[in-house]
Each structure stands twice: as structure tokens, then as C-alpha cells.
């Protein structure tokens, strides 16, 4: 990486909430990058080479099944980072990580992160807390996929997307949403139609606009608030878009 080091994160909550010692340990290796839609960050079975801290962008961690079906098992935005397994001692990725909503990010090489983790206890502590928060949030995601209706899950995902980007327009297709929610596209068509008829969103080809945030929150399942409470309790910050 030949770009100049990132002087300040200003947008990634994990970086912005690090202690001065922890941030100083990684600052020289952080560089700003632009993410592109569909860009592969990590591939299953391949060694990690970089860690990405999204800023106004969304990266999905997906599980690819043998029959070609895909389901989202994690979402990473301004609250965190990719490559969490590195903190837990893994050297290769277990899932495919792909950019869904592109924008800026901070990035650093994996060897530099490992060196910083060895030298700075504050950084190690923060990343282990992040691992705990991610595990807690993933448990909600698993329960949500198994227990809640598509309408509720769709509202929850749209809120999570809205929280992690600038503005109210999400460049999403219904096909993408069906893949991330692990349901047929017809089910997403119906769910999006219900939300649009209620005035919570509007949908045009490839774009979903959040029209009524509070209404969309009322349509989402309890997992949305539960996930955010996890981040607040473990990490000390909310993932929700500021009012």
C-alpha cells in the first residue's frame, strides 16, 4: 500500500472509540481506500491480506451453499471491521466477504495489525470486545432468520443499511435483498410492497429510499433494537443513525 496514512478515521465508530494508545498503534498503517460494489474483500480458504474498516459503506459476510444459494451471516459497516477471525488467531477466511454498498473505508495490512495487537494491550482488549459484540449480534441474526416474518426481517435489514450510509437512498435490488435474507425474490417483492404501501419506503429500479424512518422501525422485529443494545453494552456506542 503506497497511499498516505490516514490522519483521522472520522466515521468508523470502532476506530473513533479506540483509546489514544490503541489508535496510535495502528494509525501509521491505516490508509484511506475507496470500495467498489461487488468487490471481494475475503475469500473462503484464502489468507487474509488486509483489514477493512468501512466508512459509510456496507460489507456483507455471506455463506455460499453447494447448490448456489447464498445467505448473509454478518454485516459490517461503520461499527466495525472485516477480518475478525484474525483477532481470534485465524490466518484464513472462513466466509466470503463482499462489498454491497460502496463508499470509503480505512484499510491496513494484516501483518501490521498482528504486530500492533502483540504490542498494545488496549488494542487487543478493544478487538476482543468487538468479537464479543459481533458474536452477540450474530445470535440475534440467527434467531431472526428462523423466527421472524420476511416483512419484519426486510425492515430490519433496511434499517441496518440506512444506519451505515449517508443519506436516505440505498442502491439495492430486490434480488440482492432476497439473497441476503435467504428467501425467494417473490417473498421480498411482497415484503417491499407492503412497506412501500405503508409509506415507509419507496422503490425504483435498483434504489430503495427510506421515507418514514420511525414507521420502518415499527415494522421491524425486536432484533433490530436488540442488536443495537448489544453494541451499546459491549462497545459503548450505538450503531443507529443519529436523529
Coordinates of C-alpha atoms in Angstrom, one line a residue:
X1 CA 0.0 0.0 0.0
X2 CA 1.5 3.3 -1.1
X3 CA -1.1 5.7 0.0
X4 CA -0.5 8.2 2.7
X5 CA -1.5 7.1 6.2
X6 CA -5.0 8.1 7.4
X7 CA -4.7 11.1 9.7
X8 CA -8.1 10.5 11.3
X9 CA -10.9 8.0 10.9
X10 CA -13.9 10.2 11.4
X11 CA -16.7 7.9 10.5
X12 CA -15.8 4.4 11.6
X13 CA -17.1 4.0 15.1
X14 CA -14.7 1.3 16.2
X15 CA -11.7 3.5 15.3
X16 CA -13.2 6.6 16.6
X17 CA -13.8 5.0 20.0
X18 CA -10.3 3.5 20.5
X19 CA -8.1 4.8 23.3
X20 CA -5.3 7.1 22.2
X21 CA -2.7 4.3 22.8
X22 CA -4.7 1.8 20.7
X23 CA -5.2 4.3 17.9
X24 CA -1.5 5.3 17.9
X25 CA -0.5 1.7 17.5
X26 CA -2.4 1.3 14.1
X27 CA -2.6 4.8 12.8
X28 CA 0.7 4.7 10.8
X29 CA -0.6 1.6 8.9
X30 CA -4.1 2.9 8.1
X31 CA -4.8 4.2 4.7
X32 CA -8.0 5.6 3.1
X33 CA -9.4 3.5 0.2
X34 CA -12.5 3.5 -2.0
X35 CA -14.6 0.4 -2.1
X36 CA -16.4 -0.8 -5.2
X37 CA -19.8 -2.6 -5.4
X38 CA -19.2 -6.3 -5.7
X39 CA -15.5 -6.1 -4.6
X40 CA -14.4 -9.2 -2.8
X41 CA -12.6 -8.4 0.5
X42 CA -12.1 -12.0 1.7
X43 CA -12.4 -15.4 0.1
X44 CA -13.0 -18.7 1.9
X45 CA -9.8 -20.7 2.4
X46 CA -7.6 -17.7 1.3
X47 CA -5.2 -16.0 3.7
X48 CA -6.3 -12.6 5.0
X49 CA -4.2 -9.8 3.5
X50 CA -5.9 -6.7 4.7
X51 CA -8.4 -5.5 7.3
X52 CA -11.1 -3.0 6.2
X53 CA -12.8 -0.5 8.5
X54 CA -15.9 0.7 6.5
X55 CA -16.9 4.3 6.5
X56 CA -20.4 4.9 5.0
X57 CA -20.2 1.6 3.3
X58 CA -21.5 -1.9 3.9
X59 CA -19.7 -5.2 3.6
X60 CA -21.7 -8.5 3.8
X61 CA -20.3 -11.7 5.2
X62 CA -22.0 -14.5 3.2
X63 CA -22.2 -18.2 3.2
X64 CA -22.3 -19.9 -0.2
X65 CA -24.0 -23.2 -0.3
X66 CA -23.2 -26.1 -2.6
X67 CA -26.4 -25.6 -4.6
X68 CA -25.5 -22.0 -5.4
X69 CA -27.8 -20.4 -2.8
X70 CA -26.3 -17.6 -0.7
X71 CA -27.3 -16.2 2.7
X72 CA -25.9 -13.3 4.7
X73 CA -24.4 -14.4 8.0
X74 CA -23.0 -11.0 9.0
X75 CA -23.0 -7.3 8.1
X76 CA -20.1 -4.9 8.7
X77 CA -20.4 -1.2 8.4
X78 CA -19.1 1.9 10.3
X79 CA -19.4 0.0 13.6
X80 CA -16.6 -2.3 12.9
X81 CA -14.1 -4.1 10.7
X82 CA -13.6 -7.1 8.4
X83 CA -11.2 -10.0 9.2
X84 CA -12.4 -10.5 12.8
X85 CA -11.0 -14.1 12.7
X86 CA -7.5 -12.6 12.7
X87 CA -8.0 -11.4 16.2
X88 CA -9.0 -14.9 17.2
X89 CA -5.9 -16.4 15.8
X90 CA -7.1 -17.5 12.3
X91 CA -5.0 -16.8 9.2
X92 CA -7.5 -17.8 6.5
X93 CA -11.0 -16.6 5.9
X94 CA -14.0 -18.9 6.5
X95 CA -16.6 -16.9 4.6
X96 CA -16.8 -14.8 1.5
X97 CA -16.9 -11.1 2.3
X98 CA -18.2 -8.8 -0.4
X99 CA -18.9 -5.0 -0.7
X100 CA -22.6 -4.4 -1.0
X101 CA -22.9 -0.6 -0.6
X102 CA -19.7 1.1 -1.7
X103 CA -18.1 4.2 -0.3
X104 CA -15.0 5.0 1.7
X105 CA -13.1 2.9 4.2
X106 CA -9.8 2.7 6.1
X107 CA -7.5 -0.2 5.4
X108 CA -4.4 -1.8 6.9
X109 CA -2.2 -4.8 6.1
X110 CA -2.7 -7.9 8.3
X111 CA 0.9 -8.2 9.4
X112 CA 0.8 -4.6 10.7
X113 CA -2.4 -5.4 12.7
X114 CA -0.9 -8.6 14.2
X115 CA 2.2 -6.6 15.3
X116 CA 0.0 -3.9 16.8
X117 CA -2.1 -6.5 18.7
X118 CA 1.0 -8.0 20.2
X119 CA 2.4 -4.7 21.4
X120 CA -0.7 -2.8 22.5
X121 CA -3.0 -4.3 25.3
X122 CA -5.6 -1.6 24.7
X123 CA -6.0 -2.6 21.1
X124 CA -6.2 -6.3 22.0
X125 CA -8.9 -5.6 24.6
X126 CA -11.0 -3.4 22.2
X127 CA -10.9 -6.0 19.5
X128 CA -11.8 -8.9 21.8
X129 CA -14.8 -6.8 22.9
X130 CA -15.6 -6.3 19.3
X131 CA -15.5 -10.0 18.8
X132 CA -17.9 -10.5 21.7
X133 CA -20.3 -7.8 20.3
X134 CA -20.2 -9.5 16.9
X135 CA -21.0 -12.9 18.3
X136 CA -23.9 -11.4 20.3
X137 CA -25.3 -9.6 17.2
X138 CA -24.9 -12.8 15.1
X139 CA -27.0 -14.7 17.6
X140 CA -29.8 -12.2 17.0
X141 CA -29.4 -12.6 13.3
X142 CA -29.6 -16.4 13.5
X143 CA -32.8 -16.2 15.6
X144 CA -34.3 -13.5 13.3
X145 CA -33.8 -15.7 10.2
X146 CA -35.5 -18.6 11.9
X147 CA -38.3 -16.9 13.8
X148 CA -39.5 -13.7 12.1
X149 CA -41.6 -12.9 9.1
X150 CA -40.0 -11.7 5.9
X151 CA -41.7 -8.3 6.2
X152 CA -40.0 -7.8 9.7
X153 CA -36.6 -9.0 8.5
X154 CA -36.7 -6.9 5.4
X155 CA -37.5 -3.8 7.6
X156 CA -34.7 -4.7 9.9
X157 CA -32.1 -5.1 7.1
X158 CA -33.2 -1.8 5.5
X159 CA -32.8 0.0 8.9
X160 CA -29.3 -1.5 9.4
X161 CA -28.4 -0.4 5.9
X162 CA -29.8 3.1 6.5
X163 CA -27.7 3.3 9.7
X164 CA -24.5 2.7 7.9
X165 CA -24.7 5.0 4.9
X166 CA -25.0 8.7 4.2
X167 CA -28.5 9.9 3.1
X168 CA -31.7 8.0 2.7
X169 CA -31.2 6.2 -0.6
X170 CA -29.9 2.6 -0.6
X171 CA -28.7 1.4 -4.0
X172 CA -30.2 -2.1 -3.6
X173 CA -32.1 -4.5 -5.8
X174 CA -34.8 -6.8 -4.6
X175 CA -32.7 -9.7 -5.9
X176 CA -29.9 -8.6 -3.6
X177 CA -32.2 -8.4 -0.6
X178 CA -33.6 -11.9 -1.3
X179 CA -30.0 -13.3 -1.3
X180 CA -29.1 -11.5 1.9
X181 CA -32.3 -12.6 3.7
X182 CA -32.1 -16.1 2.3
X183 CA -35.7 -16.1 0.8
X184 CA -37.2 -16.2 -2.6
X185 CA -37.4 -13.0 -4.6
X186 CA -41.2 -13.2 -4.7
X187 CA -41.2 -13.0 -0.9
X188 CA -39.1 -9.9 -0.9
X189 CA -41.3 -8.4 -3.6
X190 CA -44.3 -8.8 -1.3
X191 CA -42.5 -7.5 1.8
X192 CA -41.2 -4.4 -0.1
X193 CA -44.6 -3.8 -1.5
X194 CA -46.2 -3.9 2.0
X195 CA -43.5 -1.4 3.3
X196 CA -44.0 0.8 0.3
X197 CA -47.8 0.8 0.5
X198 CA -47.4 1.9 4.2
X199 CA -45.3 4.8 3.1
X200 CA -42.2 3.7 4.9
X201 CA -40.1 3.3 1.7
X202 CA -40.3 3.9 -2.0
X203 CA -38.7 1.6 -4.5
X204 CA -37.5 2.3 -8.0
X205 CA -35.3 0.1 -10.1
X206 CA -32.2 -0.6 -8.1
X207 CA -32.8 2.0 -5.4
X208 CA -34.8 2.0 -2.1
X209 CA -35.5 5.3 -0.4
X210 CA -36.3 5.4 3.3
X211 CA -39.3 7.7 3.5
X212 CA -40.5 7.2 7.1
X213 CA -37.8 6.0 9.5
X214 CA -40.0 5.7 12.6
X215 CA -42.6 3.8 10.6
X216 CA -40.0 1.4 9.3
X217 CA -38.7 0.9 12.9
X218 CA -42.3 0.0 13.9
X219 CA -42.4 -2.6 11.1
X220 CA -39.1 -4.3 12.1
X221 CA -38.7 -7.1 14.5
X222 CA -37.2 -6.8 18.0
X223 CA -33.8 -8.0 16.7
X224 CA -33.0 -4.5 15.4
X225 CA -33.1 -2.9 18.8
X226 CA -31.6 -6.0 20.4
X227 CA -28.5 -5.8 18.1
X228 CA -28.0 -2.2 18.8
X229 CA -28.3 -2.7 22.6
X230 CA -25.5 -5.3 22.2
X231 CA -23.2 -2.7 20.6
X232 CA -24.0 -0.2 23.3
X233 CA -23.5 -2.6 26.2
X234 CA -20.3 -4.2 24.9
X235 CA -18.7 -1.4 22.8
X236 CA -20.2 1.7 24.3
X237 CA -21.6 3.1 21.1
X238 CA -24.9 2.8 19.1
X239 CA -25.0 1.7 15.5
X240 CA -28.1 3.6 14.8
X241 CA -28.1 6.6 12.5
X242 CA -28.1 9.9 14.6
X243 CA -31.5 11.5 14.6

